[in-house]
mmCIF file of C-alpha atoms in Angstrom:
data_model
loop_
_atom_site.group_PDB
_atom_site.id
_atom_site.type_symbol
_atom_site.label_atom_id
_atom_site.label_comp_id
_atom_site.label_asym_id
_atom_site.label_seq_id
_atom_site.Cartn_x
_atom_site.Cartn_y
_atom_site.Cartn_z
ATOM 1 C CA MET A 1059 54.842 66.667 117.276
ATOM 2 C CA ALA A 1060 53.058 64.427 119.592
ATOM 3 C CA LYS A 1061 52.755 65.942 122.718
ATOM 4 C CA PRO A 1062 54.099 63.502 125.524
ATOM 5 C CA THR A 1063 51.746 62.579 128.537
ATOM 6 C CA LEU A 1064 52.462 62.640 132.213
ATOM 7 C CA THR A 1065 53.039 58.816 131.815
ATOM 8 C CA ASP A 1066 55.377 59.268 129.103
ATOM 9 C CA LEU A 1067 57.408 61.700 131.327
ATOM 10 C CA LEU A 1068 57.268 59.139 134.082
ATOM 11 C CA LYS A 1069 58.353 55.905 132.248
ATOM 12 C CA ALA A 1070 61.508 58.096 130.886
ATOM 13 C CA GLY A 1071 62.561 58.844 134.598
ATOM 14 C CA MET A 1072 62.025 62.462 133.997
ATOM 15 C CA HIS A 1073 60.845 62.982 137.835
ATOM 16 C CA PHE A 1074 64.195 61.618 139.455
ATOM 17 C CA GLY A 1075 66.064 64.515 140.797
ATOM 18 C CA HIS A 1076 69.384 64.223 143.180
ATOM 19 C CA LYS A 1077 70.033 63.319 146.199
ATOM 20 C CA THR A 1078 67.961 65.842 148.894
ATOM 21 C CA SER A 1079 71.605 66.614 150.645
ATOM 22 C CA ASN A 1080 72.951 67.836 146.836
ATOM 23 C CA TRP A 1081 70.157 70.394 145.611
ATOM 24 C CA HIS A 1082 69.734 74.072 145.039
ATOM 25 C CA PRO A 1083 66.946 76.159 146.835
ATOM 26 C CA LYS A 1084 66.097 78.030 143.579
ATOM 27 C CA MET A 1085 64.764 74.778 141.964
ATOM 28 C CA ALA A 1086 62.307 74.293 145.140
ATOM 29 C CA PRO A 1087 59.394 75.575 143.205
ATOM 30 C CA PHE A 1088 59.900 72.515 141.073
ATOM 31 C CA ILE A 1089 60.174 69.920 143.355
ATOM 32 C CA PHE A 1090 57.195 67.746 144.483
ATOM 33 C CA GLY A 1091 58.842 65.947 147.192
ATOM 34 C CA ALA A 1092 61.647 63.362 147.979
ATOM 35 C CA LYS A 1093 61.590 59.379 148.463
ATOM 36 C CA GLY A 1094 64.510 57.670 149.678
ATOM 37 C CA GLY A 1095 66.513 60.704 150.158
ATOM 38 C CA THR A 1096 66.032 61.516 146.424
ATOM 39 C CA HIS A 1097 63.962 64.488 145.416
ATOM 40 C CA ILE A 1098 61.264 63.758 143.049
ATOM 41 C CA ILE A 1099 60.597 66.554 140.620
ATOM 42 C CA ASN A 1100 56.964 67.775 139.986
ATOM 43 C CA LEU A 1101 56.131 66.546 136.425
ATOM 44 C CA GLU A 1102 52.865 68.605 136.048
ATOM 45 C CA LYS A 1103 55.559 71.824 136.202
ATOM 46 C CA SER A 1104 57.896 69.679 134.078
ATOM 47 C CA GLU A 1105 54.867 69.579 131.492
ATOM 48 C CA GLU A 1106 53.695 73.114 131.742
ATOM 49 C CA MET A 1107 57.427 74.264 131.104
ATOM 50 C CA LEU A 1108 58.383 71.609 128.349
ATOM 51 C CA ASP A 1109 55.395 72.953 126.519
ATOM 52 C CA ARG A 1110 56.481 76.472 126.672
ATOM 53 C CA ALA A 1111 59.967 75.785 125.808
ATOM 54 C CA LEU A 1112 58.957 73.789 122.717
ATOM 55 C CA GLU A 1113 56.670 76.499 121.467
ATOM 56 C CA ALA A 1114 59.871 79.081 121.832
ATOM 57 C CA ILE A 1115 61.619 76.597 119.592
ATOM 58 C CA LYS A 1116 58.932 76.100 117.334
ATOM 59 C CA GLU A 1117 58.500 79.768 116.918
ATOM 60 C CA ILE A 1118 62.589 80.132 116.500
ATOM 61 C CA ALA A 1119 63.073 77.726 113.803
ATOM 62 C CA GLY A 1120 60.001 79.226 112.284
ATOM 63 C CA ARG A 1121 61.713 82.498 111.324
ATOM 64 C CA GLY A 1122 64.994 80.909 110.578
ATOM 65 C CA GLY A 1123 66.477 81.118 113.815
ATOM 66 C CA ILE A 1124 69.282 78.974 114.692
ATOM 67 C CA VAL A 1125 69.176 76.357 117.627
ATOM 68 C CA LEU A 1126 72.218 75.031 118.617
ATOM 69 C CA PHE A 1127 72.134 71.811 120.773
ATOM 70 C CA VAL A 1128 74.792 71.275 123.178
ATOM 71 C CA GLY A 1129 75.245 68.216 125.684
ATOM 72 C CA THR A 1130 78.947 66.941 126.052
ATOM 73 C CA LYS A 1131 78.773 64.303 128.783
ATOM 74 C CA SER A 1132 78.353 60.793 127.828
ATOM 75 C CA GLN A 1133 75.069 60.217 128.603
ATOM 76 C CA ALA A 1134 73.884 63.204 126.450
ATOM 77 C CA LYS A 1135 76.299 62.577 123.287
ATOM 78 C CA ASP A 1136 74.879 60.502 121.374
ATOM 79 C CA SER A 1137 71.183 61.390 121.386
ATOM 80 C CA LEU A 1138 72.073 64.995 121.071
ATOM 81 C CA LYS A 1139 74.184 64.200 117.849
ATOM 82 C CA LYS A 1140 71.568 62.285 116.423
ATOM 83 C CA TYR A 1141 68.506 64.556 116.905
ATOM 84 C CA ALA A 1142 70.578 67.554 116.352
ATOM 85 C CA GLN A 1143 71.577 66.210 112.781
ATOM 86 C CA ALA A 1144 67.823 64.867 112.039
ATOM 87 C CA CYS A 1145 66.288 68.519 112.288
ATOM 88 C CA GLY A 1146 69.495 70.299 110.488
ATOM 89 C CA MET A 1147 70.905 71.989 113.572
ATOM 90 C CA PRO A 1148 74.318 72.692 114.735
ATOM 91 C CA TYR A 1149 75.523 70.706 117.955
ATOM 92 C CA VAL A 1150 78.591 70.476 120.070
ATOM 93 C CA SER A 1151 78.606 66.888 121.696
ATOM 94 C CA GLU A 1152 82.377 67.110 122.253
ATOM 95 C CA ARG A 1153 84.273 70.016 124.568
ATOM 96 C CA TRP A 1154 82.899 73.414 124.125
ATOM 97 C CA LEU A 1155 85.288 75.596 122.399
ATOM 98 C CA GLY A 1156 85.691 78.639 124.467
ATOM 99 C CA GLY A 1157 84.257 81.644 122.316
ATOM 100 C CA THR A 1158 81.886 79.887 120.219
ATOM 101 C CA LEU A 1159 79.474 82.421 121.188
ATOM 102 C CA THR A 1160 81.559 85.551 122.336
ATOM 103 C CA ASN A 1161 83.970 85.261 119.509
ATOM 104 C CA PHE A 1162 82.258 83.994 116.415
ATOM 105 C CA ARG A 1163 84.359 85.984 114.156
ATOM 106 C CA GLN A 1164 87.430 83.668 115.363
ATOM 107 C CA ILE A 1165 85.311 80.520 115.218
ATOM 108 C CA LYS A 1166 83.958 81.264 111.862
ATOM 109 C CA GLU A 1167 87.716 81.704 110.732
ATOM 110 C CA SER A 1168 88.400 78.506 111.751
ATOM 111 C CA LEU A 1169 85.100 76.734 110.031
ATOM 112 C CA LYS A 1170 86.748 78.422 106.972
ATOM 113 C CA ARG A 1171 90.147 76.755 107.729
ATOM 114 C CA PHE A 1172 88.620 73.247 108.439
ATOM 115 C CA LYS A 1173 86.590 73.581 105.525
ATOM 116 C CA SER A 1174 89.565 74.308 103.196
ATOM 117 C CA LEU A 1175 91.591 71.769 104.472
ATOM 118 C CA LYS A 1176 88.883 69.097 104.105
ATOM 119 C CA ASP A 1177 88.517 70.350 100.463
ATOM 120 C CA GLN A 1178 92.142 70.416 99.410
ATOM 121 C CA ARG A 1179 92.421 66.422 101.233
ATOM 122 C CA ASP A 1180 89.167 65.313 99.262
ATOM 123 C CA LYS A 1181 90.924 66.518 95.866
ATOM 124 C CA GLY A 1182 94.428 65.208 96.709
ATOM 125 C CA GLU A 1183 95.793 68.265 96.711
ATOM 126 C CA LEU A 1184 97.903 67.094 100.012
ATOM 127 C CA ARG A 1185 100.136 65.062 97.897
ATOM 128 C CA LYS A 1186 101.984 68.351 97.055
ATOM 129 C CA TYR A 1187 103.195 68.198 100.870
ATOM 130 C CA THR A 1188 105.888 65.915 102.521
ATOM 131 C CA LYS A 1189 104.595 62.982 104.328
ATOM 132 C CA LYS A 1190 105.179 64.404 107.478
ATOM 133 C CA GLU A 1191 103.376 67.632 106.519
ATOM 134 C CA GLN A 1192 100.524 65.706 104.865
ATOM 135 C CA LEU A 1193 100.350 63.715 108.651
ATOM 136 C CA MET A 1194 100.277 66.790 110.567
ATOM 137 C CA ILE A 1195 97.372 68.353 108.533
ATOM 138 C CA GLN A 1196 95.591 65.090 108.680
ATOM 139 C CA TRP A 1197 95.612 65.350 112.342
ATOM 140 C CA GLU A 1198 94.745 68.813 112.361
ATOM 141 C CA ILE A 1199 91.733 67.832 110.149
ATOM 142 C CA GLU A 1200 90.943 65.052 112.707
ATOM 143 C CA ASP A 1201 91.252 67.459 115.482
ATOM 144 C CA MET A 1202 89.085 70.139 114.101
ATOM 145 C CA GLU A 1203 86.376 67.668 113.289
ATOM 146 C CA LYS A 1204 86.097 66.788 116.592
ATOM 147 C CA ARG A 1205 86.271 70.055 117.810
ATOM 148 C CA LEU A 1206 84.055 71.511 115.222
ATOM 149 C CA GLY A 1207 82.444 69.127 112.968
ATOM 150 C CA GLY A 1208 79.102 69.682 114.767
ATOM 151 C CA ILE A 1209 79.135 73.293 113.837
ATOM 152 C CA GLU A 1210 80.646 72.763 110.254
ATOM 153 C CA ASN A 1211 77.796 74.764 108.671
ATOM 154 C CA LEU A 1212 77.174 77.637 111.080
ATOM 155 C CA THR A 1213 76.812 80.300 109.008
ATOM 156 C CA LYS A 1214 75.779 82.901 111.699
ATOM 157 C CA ALA A 1215 75.230 83.437 115.408
ATOM 158 C CA PRO A 1216 72.553 81.105 116.832
ATOM 159 C CA GLU A 1217 69.379 82.426 118.269
ATOM 160 C CA ALA A 1218 69.228 79.889 121.176
ATOM 161 C CA MET A 1219 70.899 76.842 122.458
ATOM 162 C CA PHE A 1220 69.339 73.953 123.870
ATOM 163 C CA VAL A 1221 71.211 72.545 126.804
ATOM 164 C CA VAL A 1222 71.051 69.251 128.268
ATOM 165 C CA ASP A 1223 73.031 69.914 131.671
ATOM 166 C CA ILE A 1224 73.855 73.746 132.558
ATOM 167 C CA ARG A 1225 76.669 72.620 135.417
ATOM 168 C CA THR A 1226 78.716 70.855 132.850
ATOM 169 C CA GLU A 1227 77.681 73.422 130.493
ATOM 170 C CA ARG A 1228 78.428 76.424 132.687
ATOM 171 C CA THR A 1229 81.177 77.647 130.250
ATOM 172 C CA ALA A 1230 78.336 77.780 127.268
ATOM 173 C CA VAL A 1231 75.493 79.186 129.724
ATOM 174 C CA ARG A 1232 78.031 82.119 130.479
ATOM 175 C CA GLU A 1233 78.631 82.865 127.002
ATOM 176 C CA ALA A 1234 75.178 82.650 125.861
ATOM 177 C CA GLY A 1235 74.445 85.507 128.843
ATOM 178 C CA VAL A 1236 77.253 87.303 127.475
ATOM 179 C CA THR A 1237 75.860 87.794 123.456
ATOM 180 C CA GLY A 1238 71.741 87.493 124.575
ATOM 181 C CA THR A 1239 71.455 84.065 123.244
ATOM 182 C CA GLN A 1240 67.938 82.334 124.527
ATOM 183 C CA VAL A 1241 68.977 79.027 126.745
ATOM 184 C CA ILE A 1242 66.479 76.373 126.747
ATOM 185 C CA ALA A 1243 67.664 73.945 129.693
ATOM 186 C CA LEU A 1244 66.979 70.769 131.187
ATOM 187 C CA CYS A 1245 67.445 71.598 135.046
ATOM 188 C CA ASP A 1246 67.987 69.268 137.802
ATOM 189 C CA THR A 1247 67.371 69.699 141.578
ATOM 190 C CA ASN A 1248 70.988 70.496 141.988
ATOM 191 C CA VAL A 1249 71.352 73.369 139.780
ATOM 192 C CA ASN A 1250 71.288 77.064 139.758
ATOM 193 C CA PRO A 1251 68.939 77.664 136.643
ATOM 194 C CA LYS A 1252 69.964 81.670 136.833
ATOM 195 C CA GLY A 1253 70.851 82.325 133.151
ATOM 196 C CA VAL A 1254 68.215 79.867 131.740
ATOM 197 C CA ASP A 1255 65.518 81.558 129.871
ATOM 198 C CA PHE A 1256 63.147 78.599 129.226
ATOM 199 C CA ILE A 1257 63.823 76.170 132.629
ATOM 200 C CA ILE A 1258 62.920 72.434 131.928
ATOM 201 C CA PRO A 1259 62.877 70.733 135.261
ATOM 202 C CA SER A 1260 64.043 67.466 134.517
ATOM 203 C CA ASN A 1261 66.394 64.601 135.264
ATOM 204 C CA ASP A 1262 69.558 65.392 133.145
ATOM 205 C CA ASP A 1263 71.525 62.309 134.070
ATOM 206 C CA ALA A 1264 69.055 59.295 132.706
ATOM 207 C CA VAL A 1265 69.674 58.245 128.975
ATOM 208 C CA LYS A 1266 66.011 57.650 128.593
ATOM 209 C CA THR A 1267 64.998 61.461 129.521
ATOM 210 C CA ILE A 1268 67.672 62.934 127.422
ATOM 211 C CA GLU A 1269 66.662 60.738 124.477
ATOM 212 C CA LEU A 1270 63.042 62.011 124.691
ATOM 213 C CA MET A 1271 63.849 65.542 125.245
ATOM 214 C CA CYS A 1272 66.190 65.363 122.542
ATOM 215 C CA ARG A 1273 63.649 63.959 120.409
ATOM 216 C CA LEU A 1274 60.963 66.681 121.487
ATOM 217 C CA VAL A 1275 63.390 69.523 120.776
ATOM 218 C CA CYS A 1276 63.960 67.864 117.246
ATOM 219 C CA ASP A 1277 60.224 67.593 116.439
ATOM 220 C CA ALA A 1278 59.721 71.216 117.404
ATOM 221 C CA VAL A 1279 62.739 72.773 115.086
ATOM 222 C CA LYS A 1280 61.033 70.313 112.314
ATOM 223 C CA GLU A 1281 57.503 71.453 113.163
ATOM 224 C CA GLY A 1282 58.515 74.972 113.028
ATOM 225 C CA LYS A 1283 60.408 75.021 109.629
ATOM 226 C CA ALA A 1284 57.558 73.197 108.071
ATOM 227 C CA HIS A 1285 55.279 75.902 109.399
ATOM 228 C CA ALA A 1286 57.717 78.580 107.758
ATOM 229 C CA VAL A 1287 57.510 77.013 104.523
ATOM 230 C CA THR A 1288 54.065 76.518 104.322
ATOM 231 C CA ALA A 1289 53.558 80.026 105.395
ATOM 232 C CA ALA A 1290 56.042 81.505 102.592
ATOM 233 C CA LYS A 1291 53.962 79.288 100.119
ATOM 234 C CA GLU A 1292 50.594 80.815 101.245
ATOM 235 C CA THR A 1293 52.150 84.175 100.938
ATOM 236 C CA GLN A 1294 53.469 83.536 97.498
ATOM 237 C CA LYS A 1295 50.231 82.183 96.372
ATOM 238 C CA ALA A 1296 48.361 85.130 97.606
ATOM 239 C CA THR A 1297 51.016 87.764 95.727
ATOM 240 C CA GLN A 1298 50.225 85.755 92.670
ATOM 241 C CA VAL A 1299 46.348 85.618 92.639
ATOM 242 C CA ALA A 1300 46.521 89.603 93.819
ATOM 243 C CA SER A 1301 49.091 90.000 90.711
ATOM 244 C CA GLN A 1302 46.530 88.537 87.956
#
């Protein structure tokens, strides 16, 4: 994973906060100053805290933990989905489904039905229903695809959650607090970072910034997984040698 330089973060626009009239005092430690009525984020702080967050993600992925990517606002959807898929992690890029964390048992039941309906459709088994029933089932599949498609292969509760905007995703962050799910999040100057385990002081609106952050999280997951595979092979090799 190539570590971004301060110049990379600057070029991505990570330093641009919100208007000075729209800020949260708890983000004061991460603010460098203001320019033209806009707060400027201290990128040295951002770099330091980004490193911590990425190390945490590598460690989680390295032990087989799941990192759920969450970002439903328009600027985040495409990048979030692309990079979550690239590293084999679940994601929520549409509306957060209440209970995804706090009522995971029910979510698993919904996923079970979703997979069953898709399986019936793919095997042509829906023909046994009337045309009206087929249309209703197809509508249900499409609706579930939108709501559950990103977490379709989620077999256990995630250990951590990467969030692009904690104000937009406040319900998800609240559920994470209830379930003890670690929260790794971009925190702009207008948010209260309470409930975030790994704060990444950052512009959370710019497409370039979001793209870069999603890519870095994706790379950290891949690195963690690769390290786990290497460690497993070395352990297996050592066991074989010892048994000879």
